[in-house]
Amino acid sequence: GGNGIVKVTAMRFRRHREIMALATPIVGIQFAQVALTSTDLLMMGLMGVQAVAAGGLALLLYNQLRTMCVGMVTGLGNLIAAAVGQGEKRTGSADLDEAAREDIRDLIRAALLVATVAGVAAGILLVVLSHLLPFLGQGAEVTALAKPIMLALAPGLLPMLWLNVLRQFAVGMRRAGSLLMVTVASIAVNAFLNAAFIYGWFGLPQLGLAGIGLATTVVGLWTFLVYLRTVKRDQKLNVLVALNGWHAKRETVARIAGMGTPIALTYGSEAAITSIATVFMGTFGPVVLAASNIVNQLAYIVYQFNIGLSHGSSILVSRAKGKGEMGEISAVAVRSFSISFVVMTLVALAYVVVPGAVLRPFLGQDADPAVLAAATGLLWFAIAHQYFKGAQNICVGLLRGLGNTKAGLTNTLIGYWLIGIPAMGFCGYWLGWEGHGIWFGLCLGFAVTSLLLGRRFVVDLQEILTLHRHGEQANAPEKAHLASR
């Protein structure tokens, strides 16, 4: 009776605590990284509405490319977790054999090479996009302000990607907390450099809005170097890290790229629908664009919690699959969704009860009434946005843990490009709902995608469980024979 209920409750708490123990450092890292962008946006707010509109657009396009490049190496964490699980299975303990260690080193080398190629390509593309803004419907003032900051951001993609390779390595080894303090420290450095480059402190050039882009690039390089030093000092990580990407095996590079390409395109598709929505919002004027940038940044901040849960659950699923513990996979999924929905509900209550307190940090003391009013209305769409986008990201992580990275791409193509973007155009322009219509279409795209991905995960899990049961039944006679000996 009572003792049984207590035991079940305690077991459930321990299981929730397990996923939070892995997800919390990742969430902290995500929050710290987005704080860099939030600091940039806050500094832009001190420079006026035009700066928020142009700078927010530049950061959005940068984040789109950054996100796609990160997707190219995101699978590294899962591959390392699977290698760890297989190594633990072979040794029967938490210790890794030499085969597992060499597999991990080979994976890191290949990921660094892939990251370098992707970073160079993305940097060139960002420069090209900076020259194409007038053809995307942006006004002359917004274009003139956005172009320099995009040029300053482009070189920072390389160290940012190298950092993410090391980060996925740490996550796969379940030592994600080692990056948290480095990222938190980078927030203070970023804020100082923003002000120094904007206002020309200490004899530095007074670059204005472009100084924010340069500060981001400098901080990215500094963070990579500091974290590399941290990894080298970690006894468990130091013996496994391998930086000689030029010695990567061709088949391993193909494996990383093959797994990463669908993830990158999925992330890119996800970022693209937000970027397209932002470009649409820009056609309604700087006030509407500034309001959308602020609300999008809020949603992006909250979204980091679901990214942490997605990465944490994905790693746990990969490890469980590597060890053959199939029954644990569905339990990880249930715990992830329950934690996410509780947090999203608390955030939604804050949006409804104190919208002014949520928005004013991004607008300063002398908030533009028109921007504040527009952003307050968009907060209702942000609530739906966070539930749907969070659910889809957790599903993508769970599917990645099962080894399916293509489902995210195929389902986002349907949800975003066949439904979400046409709905934005129809509601925003044809129905005349303007900004509200754009955000309605955005939320609809995420809702459809989350439902499609949830269904795909259930189907894939059932297939894997069926194959596992058949494998166990086929091996039963052999196991009985060995036991009798």
Coordinates of C-alpha atoms in Angstrom, one line a residue:
G1 CA 0.0 0.0 0.0
G2 CA 1.6 3.2 1.3
N3 CA 5.2 1.9 1.1
G4 CA 4.7 0.8 -2.5
I5 CA 3.4 4.2 -3.5
V6 CA 6.4 5.9 -1.8
K7 CA 8.8 3.6 -3.6
V8 CA 7.2 4.2 -7.0
T9 CA 7.3 8.0 -6.4
A10 CA 10.9 7.9 -5.3
M11 CA 11.8 5.9 -8.4
R12 CA 10.1 8.3 -10.7
F13 CA 11.8 11.2 -9.0
R14 CA 15.2 9.6 -9.4
R15 CA 14.5 9.0 -13.1
H16 CA 13.4 12.6 -13.6
R17 CA 16.5 13.7 -11.7
E18 CA 18.7 11.6 -14.0
I19 CA 17.6 13.3 -17.1
M20 CA 17.7 16.8 -15.5
A21 CA 21.2 16.0 -14.2
L22 CA 22.3 15.6 -17.9
A23 CA 20.0 18.3 -19.3
T24 CA 20.6 21.0 -16.7
P25 CA 24.3 21.7 -17.7
I26 CA 23.3 21.7 -21.3
V27 CA 20.4 24.1 -20.6
G28 CA 22.8 26.3 -18.6
I29 CA 25.2 26.4 -21.6
Q30 CA 22.3 27.2 -24.0
F31 CA 21.1 30.0 -21.7
A32 CA 24.6 31.4 -21.4
Q33 CA 25.1 31.3 -25.2
V34 CA 21.8 33.0 -25.9
A35 CA 22.7 35.6 -23.3
L36 CA 25.4 36.7 -25.6
T37 CA 22.8 37.4 -28.3
S38 CA 20.5 39.0 -25.7
T39 CA 23.3 41.2 -24.6
D40 CA 23.8 42.3 -28.2
L41 CA 20.1 43.1 -28.6
L42 CA 20.0 45.0 -25.3
M43 CA 23.0 47.1 -26.5
M44 CA 21.2 47.7 -29.8
G45 CA 18.2 49.0 -27.9
L46 CA 20.3 51.8 -26.5
M47 CA 21.0 52.9 -30.1
G48 CA 17.4 53.2 -31.2
V49 CA 14.6 51.3 -33.1
Q50 CA 16.5 51.3 -36.4
A51 CA 19.5 49.6 -34.7
V52 CA 17.2 47.0 -33.2
A53 CA 15.6 46.3 -36.5
A54 CA 18.8 46.1 -38.5
G55 CA 21.0 44.4 -35.9
G56 CA 18.2 41.9 -35.0
L57 CA 17.9 41.0 -38.7
A58 CA 21.7 40.6 -39.0
L59 CA 21.9 38.4 -35.9
L60 CA 18.9 36.3 -37.2
L61 CA 20.6 35.5 -40.5
Y62 CA 23.9 34.8 -38.7
N63 CA 22.1 32.5 -36.3
Q64 CA 20.5 30.7 -39.2
L65 CA 23.9 29.8 -40.7
R66 CA 25.4 29.1 -37.3
T67 CA 22.6 26.7 -36.5
M68 CA 22.9 24.8 -39.7
C69 CA 26.7 24.5 -39.2
V70 CA 26.2 23.3 -35.6
G71 CA 23.8 20.7 -37.0
M72 CA 26.7 19.2 -39.1
V73 CA 28.5 18.2 -35.9
T74 CA 25.5 17.7 -33.5
G75 CA 25.5 13.9 -34.2
L76 CA 29.0 13.7 -32.7
G77 CA 27.5 13.6 -29.2
N78 CA 25.3 10.7 -30.1
L79 CA 28.0 8.8 -31.8
I80 CA 30.3 9.2 -28.8
A81 CA 27.6 8.2 -26.4
A82 CA 27.0 5.1 -28.5
A83 CA 30.7 4.3 -28.5
V84 CA 30.8 4.7 -24.7
G85 CA 27.8 2.5 -24.3
Q86 CA 29.3 -0.2 -26.4
G87 CA 32.6 0.1 -24.6
E88 CA 30.9 -0.2 -21.2
K89 CA 29.0 -3.3 -22.5
R90 CA 32.2 -4.9 -23.5
T91 CA 34.0 -4.2 -20.3
G92 CA 31.0 -4.7 -18.0
S93 CA 31.9 -1.5 -16.1
A94 CA 32.1 2.3 -16.5
D95 CA 35.7 1.9 -17.8
L96 CA 36.3 2.1 -21.6
D97 CA 38.5 -0.3 -23.5
E98 CA 41.1 0.9 -26.0
A99 CA 38.8 0.2 -29.0
A100 CA 36.2 2.7 -27.6
R101 CA 38.9 5.3 -26.9
E102 CA 40.2 5.1 -30.4
D103 CA 36.7 5.3 -31.9
I104 CA 36.1 8.5 -29.9
R105 CA 39.4 10.1 -31.0
D106 CA 38.6 9.2 -34.7
L107 CA 35.1 10.8 -34.3
I108 CA 36.6 14.0 -32.9
R109 CA 39.1 14.3 -35.8
A110 CA 36.4 13.9 -38.4
A111 CA 34.1 16.3 -36.7
L112 CA 36.7 19.0 -36.6
L113 CA 37.4 18.6 -40.3
V114 CA 33.7 18.8 -41.2
A115 CA 33.3 21.9 -38.9
T116 CA 36.1 23.7 -40.6
V117 CA 34.8 23.2 -44.1
A118 CA 31.2 24.1 -43.0
G119 CA 32.4 27.3 -41.2
V120 CA 34.4 28.6 -44.2
A121 CA 31.4 28.0 -46.5
A122 CA 28.9 29.6 -44.1
G123 CA 31.2 32.7 -43.6
I124 CA 31.3 33.3 -47.4
L125 CA 27.5 32.9 -47.6
L126 CA 26.9 35.4 -44.8
V127 CA 29.0 38.0 -46.7
V128 CA 27.0 37.3 -49.9
L129 CA 23.7 37.7 -48.0
S130 CA 24.8 41.1 -46.6
H131 CA 24.9 42.4 -50.2
L132 CA 21.5 40.9 -51.1
L133 CA 19.5 42.6 -48.3
P134 CA 18.0 45.2 -50.7
F135 CA 16.6 42.4 -52.9
L136 CA 14.9 40.9 -49.8
G137 CA 12.6 43.9 -49.3
Q138 CA 14.7 45.7 -46.7
G139 CA 14.9 49.5 -46.6
A140 CA 18.0 51.5 -47.3
E141 CA 18.5 52.4 -43.7
V142 CA 18.2 48.9 -42.4
T143 CA 20.5 47.6 -45.1
A144 CA 23.2 50.2 -44.4
L145 CA 23.2 49.3 -40.7
A146 CA 23.0 45.5 -41.1
K147 CA 25.7 45.0 -43.7
P148 CA 28.8 46.0 -41.6
I149 CA 27.7 43.9 -38.6
M150 CA 27.2 40.8 -40.9
L151 CA 30.7 41.3 -42.3
A152 CA 32.1 41.4 -38.8
L153 CA 30.2 38.3 -37.7
A154 CA 31.3 36.1 -40.6
P155 CA 34.9 35.1 -39.3
G156 CA 33.5 34.1 -35.9
L157 CA 31.7 31.1 -37.4
L158 CA 35.0 29.1 -37.4
P159 CA 35.9 29.2 -33.7
M160 CA 32.3 28.9 -32.8
L161 CA 32.1 25.6 -34.7
W162 CA 35.3 24.3 -33.2
L163 CA 33.9 25.0 -29.8
N164 CA 30.7 23.1 -30.6
V165 CA 32.8 20.0 -31.6
L166 CA 34.4 20.1 -28.2
R167 CA 31.0 20.7 -26.6
Q168 CA 29.5 17.7 -28.3
F169 CA 32.4 15.6 -27.2
A170 CA 31.8 16.7 -23.6
V171 CA 28.1 16.1 -23.9
G172 CA 28.6 12.6 -25.3
M173 CA 31.0 11.8 -22.4
R174 CA 28.2 13.2 -20.0
R175 CA 30.6 15.9 -18.8
A176 CA 28.7 18.9 -20.3
G177 CA 29.1 21.0 -17.1
S178 CA 32.8 21.6 -18.1
L179 CA 31.7 24.2 -20.7
L180 CA 29.2 26.1 -18.5
M181 CA 31.6 28.3 -16.5
V182 CA 33.5 29.2 -19.7
T183 CA 30.3 30.3 -21.5
V184 CA 29.1 32.3 -18.5
A185 CA 32.4 34.1 -18.3
S186 CA 32.1 35.0 -22.0
I187 CA 28.9 36.9 -21.3
A188 CA 30.8 39.5 -19.3
V189 CA 33.6 39.7 -21.8
N190 CA 31.1 40.1 -24.6
A191 CA 29.2 43.0 -22.8
F192 CA 32.5 44.8 -22.2
L193 CA 33.7 44.4 -25.8
N194 CA 30.3 45.5 -27.1
A195 CA 30.6 48.8 -25.2
A196 CA 34.3 49.2 -26.0
F197 CA 33.8 48.8 -29.8
I198 CA 30.5 50.8 -29.9
Y199 CA 31.8 53.8 -28.1
G200 CA 35.6 53.6 -28.8
W201 CA 36.8 53.0 -25.3
F202 CA 40.6 52.6 -24.5
G203 CA 41.6 54.0 -27.9
L204 CA 39.7 51.3 -29.8
P205 CA 37.9 52.4 -33.1
Q206 CA 34.4 53.7 -32.6
L207 CA 32.5 51.2 -34.8
G208 CA 28.9 51.7 -33.6
L209 CA 26.6 48.8 -34.5
A210 CA 29.3 47.0 -36.4
G211 CA 31.3 46.8 -33.1
I212 CA 28.7 44.3 -31.8
G213 CA 29.5 41.9 -34.6
L214 CA 33.3 42.3 -34.0
A215 CA 32.8 41.7 -30.3
T216 CA 30.9 38.4 -31.0
T217 CA 33.7 37.2 -33.3
V218 CA 36.5 38.0 -30.7
V219 CA 34.5 36.4 -27.9
G220 CA 34.0 33.3 -30.0
L221 CA 37.7 32.9 -30.5
W222 CA 38.5 33.6 -26.8
T223 CA 35.8 31.1 -25.6
F224 CA 37.2 28.3 -27.9
L225 CA 40.7 28.8 -26.6
V226 CA 39.7 29.0 -23.0
Y227 CA 37.5 25.9 -23.3
L228 CA 40.2 24.0 -25.1
R229 CA 42.5 24.6 -22.2
T230 CA 39.8 23.4 -19.8
V231 CA 39.4 20.2 -21.8
K232 CA 43.2 19.6 -21.7
R233 CA 43.1 19.9 -17.9
D234 CA 40.2 17.3 -17.5
Q235 CA 41.9 14.0 -16.9
K236 CA 39.0 12.0 -18.5
L237 CA 38.7 14.2 -21.6
N238 CA 42.3 15.0 -22.2
V239 CA 43.3 11.4 -23.0
L240 CA 40.5 11.2 -25.6
V241 CA 40.6 14.6 -27.4
A242 CA 42.4 14.6 -30.8
L243 CA 42.8 17.9 -32.7
N244 CA 44.6 16.6 -35.8
G245 CA 41.6 16.7 -38.1
W246 CA 43.7 16.4 -41.2
H247 CA 44.4 12.8 -40.1
A248 CA 40.7 11.9 -40.0
K249 CA 39.6 8.7 -41.7
R250 CA 37.7 9.3 -44.9
E251 CA 34.9 6.8 -43.9
T252 CA 34.5 8.6 -40.5
V253 CA 34.3 12.0 -42.2
A254 CA 31.6 10.6 -44.5
R255 CA 29.8 9.1 -41.4
I256 CA 29.8 12.5 -39.6
A257 CA 28.8 14.4 -42.7
G258 CA 26.1 11.8 -43.6
M259 CA 24.6 12.0 -40.1
G260 CA 25.1 15.8 -39.9
T261 CA 23.7 16.8 -43.2
P262 CA 20.0 15.9 -42.5
I263 CA 20.4 17.5 -39.0
A264 CA 21.9 20.7 -40.5
L265 CA 19.1 20.9 -43.1
T266 CA 16.5 20.3 -40.4
Y267 CA 18.0 23.0 -38.2
G268 CA 18.3 25.2 -41.3
S269 CA 14.7 24.6 -42.3
E270 CA 13.7 25.5 -38.7
A271 CA 15.8 28.6 -38.7
A272 CA 14.7 29.5 -42.3
I273 CA 11.0 29.7 -41.4
T274 CA 11.9 32.1 -38.6
S275 CA 14.2 34.1 -40.9
I276 CA 11.5 34.3 -43.6
A277 CA 9.0 35.4 -41.0
T278 CA 11.3 38.1 -39.9
V279 CA 11.8 39.3 -43.5
F280 CA 8.0 39.3 -43.9
M281 CA 7.7 41.4 -40.7
G282 CA 10.2 43.8 -42.0
T283 CA 7.9 44.7 -44.9
F284 CA 5.4 46.2 -42.4
G285 CA 7.9 48.7 -41.1
P286 CA 10.6 49.1 -38.4
V287 CA 8.2 49.2 -35.5
V288 CA 6.7 45.8 -36.3
L289 CA 10.1 44.4 -37.1
A290 CA 11.6 45.6 -33.8
A291 CA 8.6 44.2 -31.9
S292 CA 8.9 40.8 -33.7
N293 CA 12.7 40.7 -33.1
I294 CA 12.2 41.2 -29.3
V295 CA 9.5 38.6 -29.0
N296 CA 11.4 36.2 -31.2
Q297 CA 14.4 36.7 -28.9
L298 CA 12.3 35.9 -25.8
A299 CA 11.0 32.7 -27.5
Y300 CA 14.6 31.8 -28.4
I301 CA 15.7 32.2 -24.8
V302 CA 12.9 29.9 -23.5
Y303 CA 13.6 27.5 -26.4
Q304 CA 17.1 26.8 -25.0
F305 CA 15.5 24.8 -22.2
N306 CA 13.9 22.4 -24.7
I307 CA 17.2 22.2 -26.6
G308 CA 18.9 21.1 -23.4
L309 CA 16.2 18.5 -22.8
S310 CA 16.5 17.4 -26.4
H311 CA 20.2 16.9 -26.2
G312 CA 20.0 15.2 -22.8
S313 CA 17.2 12.8 -23.8
S314 CA 19.0 12.1 -27.2
I315 CA 22.2 11.1 -25.4
L316 CA 20.4 8.9 -22.9
V317 CA 18.5 7.2 -25.8
S318 CA 21.8 6.6 -27.7
R319 CA 23.5 5.2 -24.6
A320 CA 20.5 2.9 -23.8
K321 CA 20.4 1.6 -27.3
G322 CA 24.1 1.0 -27.3
K323 CA 23.8 -1.0 -24.0
G324 CA 20.7 -2.9 -25.3
E325 CA 18.4 -1.3 -22.6
M326 CA 15.4 -0.8 -25.0
G327 CA 12.7 -0.4 -22.3
E328 CA 14.4 2.8 -21.0
I329 CA 13.9 4.7 -24.3
S330 CA 10.1 5.3 -24.0
A331 CA 10.6 6.3 -20.3
V332 CA 13.2 8.9 -21.3
A333 CA 10.7 10.4 -23.8
V334 CA 7.8 10.6 -21.3
R335 CA 10.1 12.3 -18.7
S336 CA 11.4 14.8 -21.3
F337 CA 7.9 15.9 -22.4
S338 CA 6.5 16.2 -18.9
I339 CA 9.4 18.4 -17.7
S340 CA 9.1 20.6 -20.8
F341 CA 5.4 21.2 -20.5
V342 CA 5.6 22.2 -16.9
V343 CA 8.3 24.8 -17.6
M344 CA 6.5 26.1 -20.7
T345 CA 3.3 26.6 -18.7
L346 CA 5.2 28.6 -16.0
V347 CA 6.7 30.8 -18.7
A348 CA 3.3 31.3 -20.4
L349 CA 1.8 32.5 -17.1
A350 CA 4.6 35.1 -16.9
Y351 CA 3.8 36.4 -20.4
V352 CA 0.1 36.7 -19.5
V353 CA 0.4 38.2 -16.0
V354 CA 3.4 40.6 -16.4
P355 CA 4.0 41.2 -20.1
G356 CA 5.5 44.7 -19.5
A357 CA 8.1 43.3 -17.1
V358 CA 9.1 40.7 -19.6
L359 CA 9.5 43.1 -22.5
R360 CA 10.9 46.3 -21.0
P361 CA 14.5 45.0 -20.5
F362 CA 14.7 44.9 -24.3
L363 CA 13.3 48.4 -24.8
G364 CA 15.0 50.4 -22.1
Q365 CA 13.4 52.9 -19.7
D366 CA 12.1 55.1 -22.5
A367 CA 10.3 52.4 -24.3
D368 CA 8.6 53.3 -27.6
P369 CA 4.9 52.9 -26.9
A370 CA 4.2 51.6 -30.4
V371 CA 6.9 48.9 -30.2
L372 CA 5.7 47.9 -26.7
A373 CA 2.1 47.5 -27.8
A374 CA 3.0 45.5 -30.9
A375 CA 5.3 43.2 -28.9
T376 CA 2.6 42.7 -26.1
G377 CA 0.2 41.4 -28.8
L378 CA 2.7 39.0 -30.2
L379 CA 3.4 37.4 -26.8
W380 CA 0.2 35.4 -27.2
F381 CA 1.6 33.8 -30.3
A382 CA 4.9 33.2 -28.5
I383 CA 3.1 31.0 -26.0
A384 CA 1.9 28.6 -28.7
H385 CA 5.3 28.9 -30.5
Q386 CA 7.2 27.7 -27.4
Y387 CA 4.9 24.6 -26.8
F388 CA 5.0 23.5 -30.5
K389 CA 8.6 24.3 -31.3
G390 CA 9.8 22.8 -28.0
A391 CA 7.9 19.5 -28.6
Q392 CA 9.3 19.2 -32.1
N393 CA 12.9 19.7 -30.9
I394 CA 12.5 17.0 -28.3
C395 CA 11.2 14.7 -30.9
V396 CA 14.1 15.4 -33.2
G397 CA 16.5 14.6 -30.3
L398 CA 14.7 11.3 -29.5
L399 CA 14.8 10.3 -33.2
R400 CA 18.5 11.2 -33.4
G401 CA 19.1 9.0 -30.4
L402 CA 17.4 6.1 -32.3
G403 CA 19.7 6.8 -35.2
N404 CA 17.1 8.5 -37.4
T405 CA 18.3 11.9 -38.6
K406 CA 16.3 12.0 -41.8
A407 CA 12.8 12.1 -40.3
G408 CA 13.4 15.6 -39.0
L409 CA 14.2 16.9 -42.4
T410 CA 11.3 15.3 -44.3
N411 CA 8.8 16.3 -41.7
T412 CA 10.0 19.9 -41.4
L413 CA 9.8 20.2 -45.1
I414 CA 6.1 19.3 -44.9
G415 CA 5.3 21.3 -41.8
Y416 CA 7.3 24.4 -42.7
W417 CA 7.5 24.7 -46.4
L418 CA 4.2 23.2 -47.5
I419 CA 2.1 24.5 -44.6
G420 CA 3.8 27.1 -42.4
I421 CA 5.3 29.5 -45.0
P422 CA 2.3 29.5 -47.3
A423 CA 0.1 30.1 -44.2
M424 CA 2.2 33.1 -43.3
G425 CA 1.8 34.7 -46.7
F426 CA -1.9 33.9 -46.9
C427 CA -2.7 35.2 -43.4
G428 CA -0.3 38.1 -43.3
Y429 CA -1.0 39.5 -46.8
W430 CA -4.1 38.0 -48.3
L431 CA -6.2 38.2 -45.2
G432 CA -4.6 41.4 -44.1
W433 CA -3.7 40.2 -40.6
E434 CA -0.1 41.6 -41.1
G435 CA 2.2 40.8 -38.2
H436 CA -0.3 38.6 -36.4
G437 CA -0.9 36.6 -39.6
I438 CA 2.8 36.0 -40.0
W439 CA 3.1 34.7 -36.5
F440 CA 0.0 32.6 -36.8
G441 CA 1.5 30.8 -39.9
L442 CA 4.7 30.4 -38.0
C443 CA 3.0 28.7 -35.1
L444 CA 0.9 26.5 -37.5
G445 CA 4.1 25.3 -39.2
F446 CA 5.6 24.2 -35.8
A447 CA 2.4 22.6 -34.7
V448 CA 2.1 20.3 -37.8
T449 CA 5.8 19.4 -37.6
S450 CA 5.7 18.5 -33.9
L451 CA 2.7 16.1 -34.6
L452 CA 4.4 14.5 -37.6
L453 CA 7.7 14.0 -35.7
G454 CA 5.9 12.6 -32.6
R455 CA 4.2 10.0 -34.8
R456 CA 7.5 9.1 -36.5
F457 CA 9.2 8.5 -33.1
V458 CA 6.4 6.2 -31.9
V459 CA 6.5 4.1 -35.2
D460 CA 10.4 3.9 -35.1
L461 CA 10.4 2.9 -31.5
Q462 CA 7.9 0.1 -32.0
E463 CA 9.9 -1.2 -34.9
I464 CA 13.1 -1.2 -32.9
L465 CA 11.5 -2.9 -29.9
T466 CA 10.0 -5.6 -32.2
L467 CA 13.4 -6.3 -33.8
H468 CA 15.0 -6.4 -30.3
R469 CA 12.4 -8.9 -29.0
H470 CA 13.0 -11.1 -32.1
G471 CA 16.7 -11.0 -31.6
E472 CA 16.4 -11.9 -27.9
Q473 CA 14.2 -14.9 -28.8
A474 CA 16.6 -16.0 -31.5
N475 CA 19.5 -15.9 -29.0
A476 CA 17.7 -17.6 -26.2
P477 CA 18.8 -21.2 -27.0
E478 CA 22.4 -20.1 -27.3
K479 CA 22.2 -18.3 -23.9
A480 CA 20.6 -21.3 -22.3
H481 CA 23.4 -23.5 -23.6
L482 CA 26.1 -21.2 -22.3
A483 CA 24.4 -21.0 -19.0
S484 CA 24.3 -24.9 -18.7
R485 CA 28.0 -25.0 -19.4

